[in-house]
Amino acid sequence: MEERRIRLAILDMYDGTPNQGMRAIHELVERFSDQLEWQTFDVRGKAEVPDTGFDIYISSGGPGDPLEGDGVWDTKFFNLLDRLWAINRSGEGPKKFVFFICHSFQMACHHFGLAEIKPRKSRSFGTFPVHKTEEGLSDPYFENLPNPFCVADFRNYQVVQPKQEVLASLGAKVLALEKIRPHVPLERAMMAVRFSREFFGTQFHPEADPEGMILHFEKQEMKELVAKNHGMAKFYQMIKDLNDPDMIELTHNTLIPAFLQDAIHELSLQTIS
């Protein structure tokens, strides 16, 4: 009898907006094609939301206000999260593994009541250092990353003011915080959270790959747009970080692969048992 392949659902939250994220996610997943089969769902554009029959879920970033939906796709999305969470808490059957990226991360933090979701004073755009918390120092997904480590971060919103009582009740842990800015009197945003053993999310884009980002941002129209909105210094710093194998490339090759390796390993053990 042929062994059942582990099923992965990729949730596209871009609502038809051109992006590099979905390509990068698919290319990372392709590395595990000998162990996984996957299907992509257009959540915001077509209200396509998978059922609970998948083993692993990766929910992408996307544009717009994470607190806004149309009452259809967002309701379906939150219902899915509740059902997956309930399955994991029931202790019956294989666990469900979920990775939230940026927009999805903001939505999940709001849904579970972990923190406040607020507009940023100015758009975060480019490559930045992210600092591990005490809990993050011992998290297995971060063990091959330095402290701080470099991330690709593009967002107008932020997750701030963690609610410690809710985190404690869920067993959730804040694993990383925004770069340290002593001269800026603003709260540092939450950049990574382990919601549970199986639910994990990042405010940044761990799927971002240097090759794709360089091709995208070295287009003349993008270069001019970055220069106009953020200055050439930001553009050159971003390109420098993208060309350094110990920066964005390391994060790209570490986080989502670590999540997938962990999920595949755990699901294989559960299937055997």
Short mmCIF file of C-alpha atoms in Angstrom, two decimals, residues 2-271:
data_model
loop_
_atom_site.label_atom_id
_atom_site.label_comp_id
_atom_site.label_asym_id
_atom_site.label_seq_id
_atom_site.Cartn_x
_atom_site.Cartn_y
_atom_site.Cartn_z
CA GLU A 2 1.34 3.44 -0.96
CA GLU A 3 2.11 5.66 2.03
CA ARG A 4 -0.24 8.63 2.43
CA ARG A 5 1.42 11.92 1.58
CA ILE A 6 1.11 14.78 4.04
CA ARG A 7 -1.35 17.41 2.79
CA LEU A 8 -0.54 21.12 2.86
CA ALA A 9 -2.95 24.01 2.27
CA ILE A 10 -1.49 27.35 1.15
CA LEU A 11 -3.83 30.26 1.94
CA ASP A 12 -3.35 33.15 -0.49
CA MET A 13 -4.32 36.38 1.31
CA TYR A 14 -3.13 38.81 -1.38
CA ASP A 15 -6.57 39.47 -2.90
CA GLY A 16 -5.15 39.49 -6.41
CA THR A 17 -2.43 42.06 -5.61
CA PRO A 18 0.83 41.36 -7.52
CA ASN A 19 3.42 40.05 -5.08
CA GLN A 20 6.57 37.99 -4.60
CA GLY A 21 5.26 36.18 -1.52
CA MET A 22 3.23 33.42 -3.13
CA ARG A 23 6.03 32.52 -5.55
CA ALA A 24 8.52 32.34 -2.67
CA ILE A 25 6.18 30.19 -0.55
CA HIS A 26 5.63 27.77 -3.41
CA GLU A 27 9.36 27.49 -4.07
CA LEU A 28 10.04 26.69 -0.40
CA VAL A 29 7.28 24.08 -0.34
CA GLU A 30 8.67 22.56 -3.53
CA ARG A 31 11.76 21.53 -1.55
CA PHE A 32 9.55 19.04 0.27
CA SER A 33 7.75 17.70 -2.79
CA ASP A 34 8.82 14.14 -2.01
CA GLN A 35 6.87 14.29 1.26
CA LEU A 36 4.06 16.77 0.64
CA GLU A 37 1.18 17.39 -1.69
CA TRP A 38 -0.40 20.83 -1.62
CA GLN A 39 -3.25 22.99 -2.83
CA THR A 40 -3.54 26.79 -2.94
CA PHE A 41 -6.70 28.65 -1.89
CA ASP A 42 -7.61 32.21 -2.92
CA VAL A 43 -9.03 33.25 0.45
CA ARG A 44 -9.73 36.96 -0.03
CA GLY A 45 -10.37 37.01 -3.77
CA LYS A 46 -12.71 34.03 -4.04
CA ALA A 47 -13.52 33.20 -0.39
CA GLU A 48 -11.81 29.84 -0.88
CA VAL A 49 -10.98 28.38 2.53
CA PRO A 50 -9.76 24.82 3.02
CA ASP A 51 -11.45 22.33 5.30
CA THR A 52 -9.75 20.63 8.24
CA GLY A 53 -8.66 17.67 6.13
CA PHE A 54 -5.19 19.09 5.54
CA ASP A 55 -2.26 18.45 7.88
CA ILE A 56 -0.30 21.72 7.45
CA TYR A 57 -1.45 25.24 6.64
CA ILE A 58 0.64 28.24 5.53
CA SER A 59 -1.28 31.54 5.45
CA SER A 60 0.37 34.35 3.50
CA GLY A 61 0.84 38.06 3.90
CA GLY A 62 -1.33 40.55 2.06
CA PRO A 63 -2.32 44.19 1.66
CA GLY A 64 -4.75 46.34 3.61
CA ASP A 65 -6.20 46.60 7.09
CA PRO A 66 -6.02 43.25 8.93
CA LEU A 67 -9.10 44.21 10.95
CA GLU A 68 -11.29 44.54 7.85
CA GLY A 69 -13.08 41.78 5.97
CA ASP A 70 -16.27 41.38 3.98
CA GLY A 71 -18.01 39.14 6.50
CA VAL A 72 -17.61 36.12 4.24
CA TRP A 73 -13.98 35.16 3.63
CA ASP A 74 -12.81 36.47 7.00
CA THR A 75 -15.58 34.59 8.84
CA LYS A 76 -14.61 31.40 7.02
CA PHE A 77 -10.94 31.99 7.84
CA PHE A 78 -11.55 32.53 11.56
CA ASN A 79 -13.88 29.53 11.71
CA LEU A 80 -11.10 27.41 10.22
CA LEU A 81 -8.64 28.63 12.87
CA ASP A 82 -11.11 27.80 15.65
CA ARG A 83 -11.72 24.32 14.28
CA LEU A 84 -8.02 23.57 13.86
CA TRP A 85 -7.30 24.87 17.37
CA ALA A 86 -10.11 22.69 18.77
CA ILE A 87 -8.75 19.61 16.99
CA ASN A 88 -5.32 20.19 18.50
CA ARG A 89 -6.76 20.73 21.97
CA SER A 90 -8.96 17.65 21.77
CA GLY A 91 -6.00 15.30 21.77
CA GLU A 92 -7.75 13.11 19.22
CA GLY A 93 -6.14 12.38 15.88
CA PRO A 94 -3.11 13.98 14.20
CA LYS A 95 -2.30 17.59 15.07
CA LYS A 96 -2.78 20.47 12.65
CA PHE A 97 0.23 22.73 11.99
CA VAL A 98 -0.25 26.37 10.96
CA PHE A 99 2.21 29.13 9.96
CA PHE A 100 0.94 32.72 9.76
CA ILE A 101 2.80 35.40 7.76
CA CYS A 102 2.42 39.18 8.21
CA HIS A 103 -1.24 40.01 7.37
CA SER A 104 -2.37 36.56 8.49
CA PHE A 105 -0.28 36.93 11.65
CA GLN A 106 -1.98 40.22 12.47
CA MET A 107 -5.40 38.67 11.91
CA ALA A 108 -4.56 35.66 14.08
CA CYS A 109 -3.21 37.82 16.92
CA HIS A 110 -6.44 39.83 16.84
CA HIS A 111 -8.64 36.74 16.65
CA PHE A 112 -7.00 35.07 19.62
CA GLY A 113 -6.95 38.35 21.54
CA LEU A 114 -3.19 38.32 22.08
CA ALA A 115 -2.51 42.01 21.46
CA GLU A 116 -3.64 45.25 19.86
CA ILE A 117 -3.43 45.76 16.09
CA LYS A 118 -2.70 49.38 15.16
CA PRO A 119 -1.52 51.43 12.16
CA ARG A 120 2.17 52.28 12.18
CA LYS A 121 3.23 55.91 12.34
CA SER A 122 5.10 55.27 9.08
CA ARG A 123 5.35 52.26 6.78
CA SER A 124 7.97 49.66 7.61
CA PHE A 125 9.79 48.96 4.38
CA GLY A 126 12.98 47.02 3.77
CA THR A 127 15.35 44.83 5.74
CA PHE A 128 15.69 45.17 9.51
CA PRO A 129 17.19 43.43 12.54
CA VAL A 130 14.79 41.52 14.77
CA HIS A 131 15.67 40.66 18.36
CA LYS A 132 14.82 37.37 20.04
CA THR A 133 13.08 37.49 23.40
CA GLU A 134 14.18 35.22 26.25
CA GLU A 135 11.65 32.64 25.03
CA GLY A 136 12.85 33.10 21.47
CA LEU A 137 16.42 32.25 22.43
CA SER A 138 15.37 28.67 23.14
CA ASP A 139 12.78 28.21 20.38
CA PRO A 140 13.90 25.44 18.00
CA TYR A 141 12.85 27.34 14.86
CA PHE A 142 15.26 30.15 15.78
CA GLU A 143 18.23 28.06 16.89
CA ASN A 144 20.14 28.47 13.62
CA LEU A 145 19.60 32.23 13.49
CA PRO A 146 21.82 34.83 15.20
CA ASN A 147 20.47 37.38 17.66
CA PRO A 148 19.47 39.74 16.20
CA PHE A 149 18.66 38.27 12.80
CA CYS A 150 17.72 40.05 9.57
CA VAL A 151 14.18 40.05 8.14
CA ALA A 152 12.24 41.48 5.22
CA ASP A 153 9.52 43.69 6.65
CA PHE A 154 6.83 45.52 4.63
CA ARG A 155 3.77 46.67 6.55
CA ASN A 156 1.52 49.56 7.51
CA TYR A 157 0.15 47.87 10.64
CA GLN A 158 1.69 46.42 13.77
CA VAL A 159 0.95 44.05 16.63
CA VAL A 160 1.65 45.78 19.96
CA GLN A 161 0.65 45.78 23.64
CA PRO A 162 0.68 42.02 24.28
CA LYS A 163 -1.99 40.86 26.72
CA GLN A 164 -0.02 38.77 29.18
CA GLU A 165 -3.05 37.09 30.74
CA VAL A 166 -4.29 35.87 27.36
CA LEU A 167 -0.82 34.69 26.33
CA ALA A 168 -0.55 32.77 29.60
CA SER A 169 -4.00 31.19 29.27
CA LEU A 170 -3.20 29.90 25.77
CA GLY A 171 0.39 28.97 26.54
CA ALA A 172 1.49 31.39 23.80
CA LYS A 173 4.94 33.01 23.77
CA VAL A 174 6.29 36.16 22.15
CA LEU A 175 9.55 35.08 20.49
CA ALA A 176 10.86 38.22 18.80
CA LEU A 177 10.50 42.00 18.92
CA GLU A 178 11.08 44.87 16.53
CA LYS A 179 14.54 46.40 16.30
CA ILE A 180 15.75 48.38 19.31
CA ARG A 181 15.39 52.13 18.73
CA PRO A 182 16.43 53.98 21.94
CA HIS A 183 15.91 57.37 20.28
CA VAL A 184 12.31 56.60 19.22
CA PRO A 185 9.64 56.78 21.96
CA LEU A 186 7.45 54.10 20.38
CA GLU A 187 6.55 50.63 21.56
CA ARG A 188 8.38 47.79 19.83
CA ALA A 189 6.09 45.57 17.80
CA MET A 190 5.75 41.82 18.33
CA MET A 191 7.55 40.14 15.43
CA ALA A 192 7.06 36.42 16.13
CA VAL A 193 4.70 34.40 18.31
CA ARG A 194 4.37 30.72 19.08
CA PHE A 195 0.62 30.51 19.67
CA SER A 196 0.96 26.84 20.62
CA ARG A 197 3.11 23.83 19.84
CA GLU A 198 1.58 23.69 16.36
CA PHE A 199 0.60 27.33 15.61
CA PHE A 200 3.44 29.70 14.73
CA GLY A 201 3.52 33.16 13.14
CA THR A 202 5.75 36.05 12.14
CA GLN A 203 5.05 39.73 11.54
CA PHE A 204 7.79 39.79 8.90
CA HIS A 205 8.18 37.81 5.66
CA PRO A 206 10.33 34.72 6.28
CA GLU A 207 9.57 33.48 2.77
CA ALA A 208 11.30 36.50 1.19
CA ASP A 209 14.23 35.37 -0.96
CA PRO A 210 17.17 37.52 -2.09
CA GLU A 211 17.00 36.61 -5.77
CA GLY A 212 13.33 37.45 -6.14
CA MET A 213 13.55 40.64 -4.09
CA ILE A 214 16.60 41.91 -5.99
CA LEU A 215 14.94 41.29 -9.35
CA HIS A 216 11.83 43.07 -8.08
CA PHE A 217 13.46 46.12 -6.51
CA GLU A 218 16.12 46.69 -9.17
CA LYS A 219 13.40 47.34 -11.75
CA GLN A 220 13.71 51.01 -12.58
CA GLU A 221 10.15 51.89 -11.55
CA MET A 222 10.58 50.15 -8.18
CA LYS A 223 13.97 51.74 -7.58
CA GLU A 224 12.48 55.17 -8.25
CA LEU A 225 9.51 54.43 -5.99
CA VAL A 226 11.75 53.35 -3.10
CA ALA A 227 14.00 56.38 -3.58
CA LYS A 228 11.00 58.73 -3.58
CA ASN A 229 9.30 57.25 -0.51
CA HIS A 230 12.22 56.00 1.58
CA GLY A 231 15.44 57.48 0.16
CA MET A 232 18.36 55.92 -1.69
CA ALA A 233 20.15 55.06 1.56
CA LYS A 234 17.31 52.66 2.38
CA PHE A 235 17.47 51.17 -1.12
CA TYR A 236 21.22 50.51 -0.96
CA GLN A 237 21.02 49.07 2.55
CA MET A 238 18.29 46.70 1.43
CA ILE A 239 20.30 45.54 -1.60
CA LYS A 240 23.37 45.05 0.62
CA ASP A 241 21.41 42.88 3.05
CA LEU A 242 19.93 40.88 0.18
CA ASN A 243 23.40 40.10 -1.16
CA ASP A 244 24.74 38.97 2.22
CA PRO A 245 24.18 35.19 2.70
CA ASP A 246 24.06 35.67 6.48
CA MET A 247 21.12 38.08 6.31
CA ILE A 248 17.85 37.59 4.39
CA GLU A 249 19.04 34.40 2.69
CA LEU A 250 19.72 32.78 6.07
CA THR A 251 16.27 33.69 7.40
CA HIS A 252 14.66 32.48 4.16
CA ASN A 253 16.45 29.14 4.38
CA THR A 254 15.77 28.67 8.09
CA LEU A 255 12.30 29.53 9.40
CA ILE A 256 9.71 28.04 7.08
CA PRO A 257 11.91 25.00 6.32
CA ALA A 258 12.30 24.44 10.09
CA PHE A 259 8.52 24.64 10.49
CA LEU A 260 7.89 22.20 7.65
CA GLN A 261 10.56 19.75 8.83
CA ASP A 262 9.12 19.83 12.33
CA ALA A 263 5.53 19.39 11.14
CA ILE A 264 6.43 16.53 8.78
CA HIS A 265 8.43 14.79 11.51
CA GLU A 266 5.68 15.12 14.13
CA LEU A 267 2.93 14.08 11.74
CA SER A 268 4.95 11.04 10.67
CA LEU A 269 5.33 9.99 14.31
CA GLN A 270 1.62 10.48 14.95
CA THR A 271 0.73 8.41 11.89
#
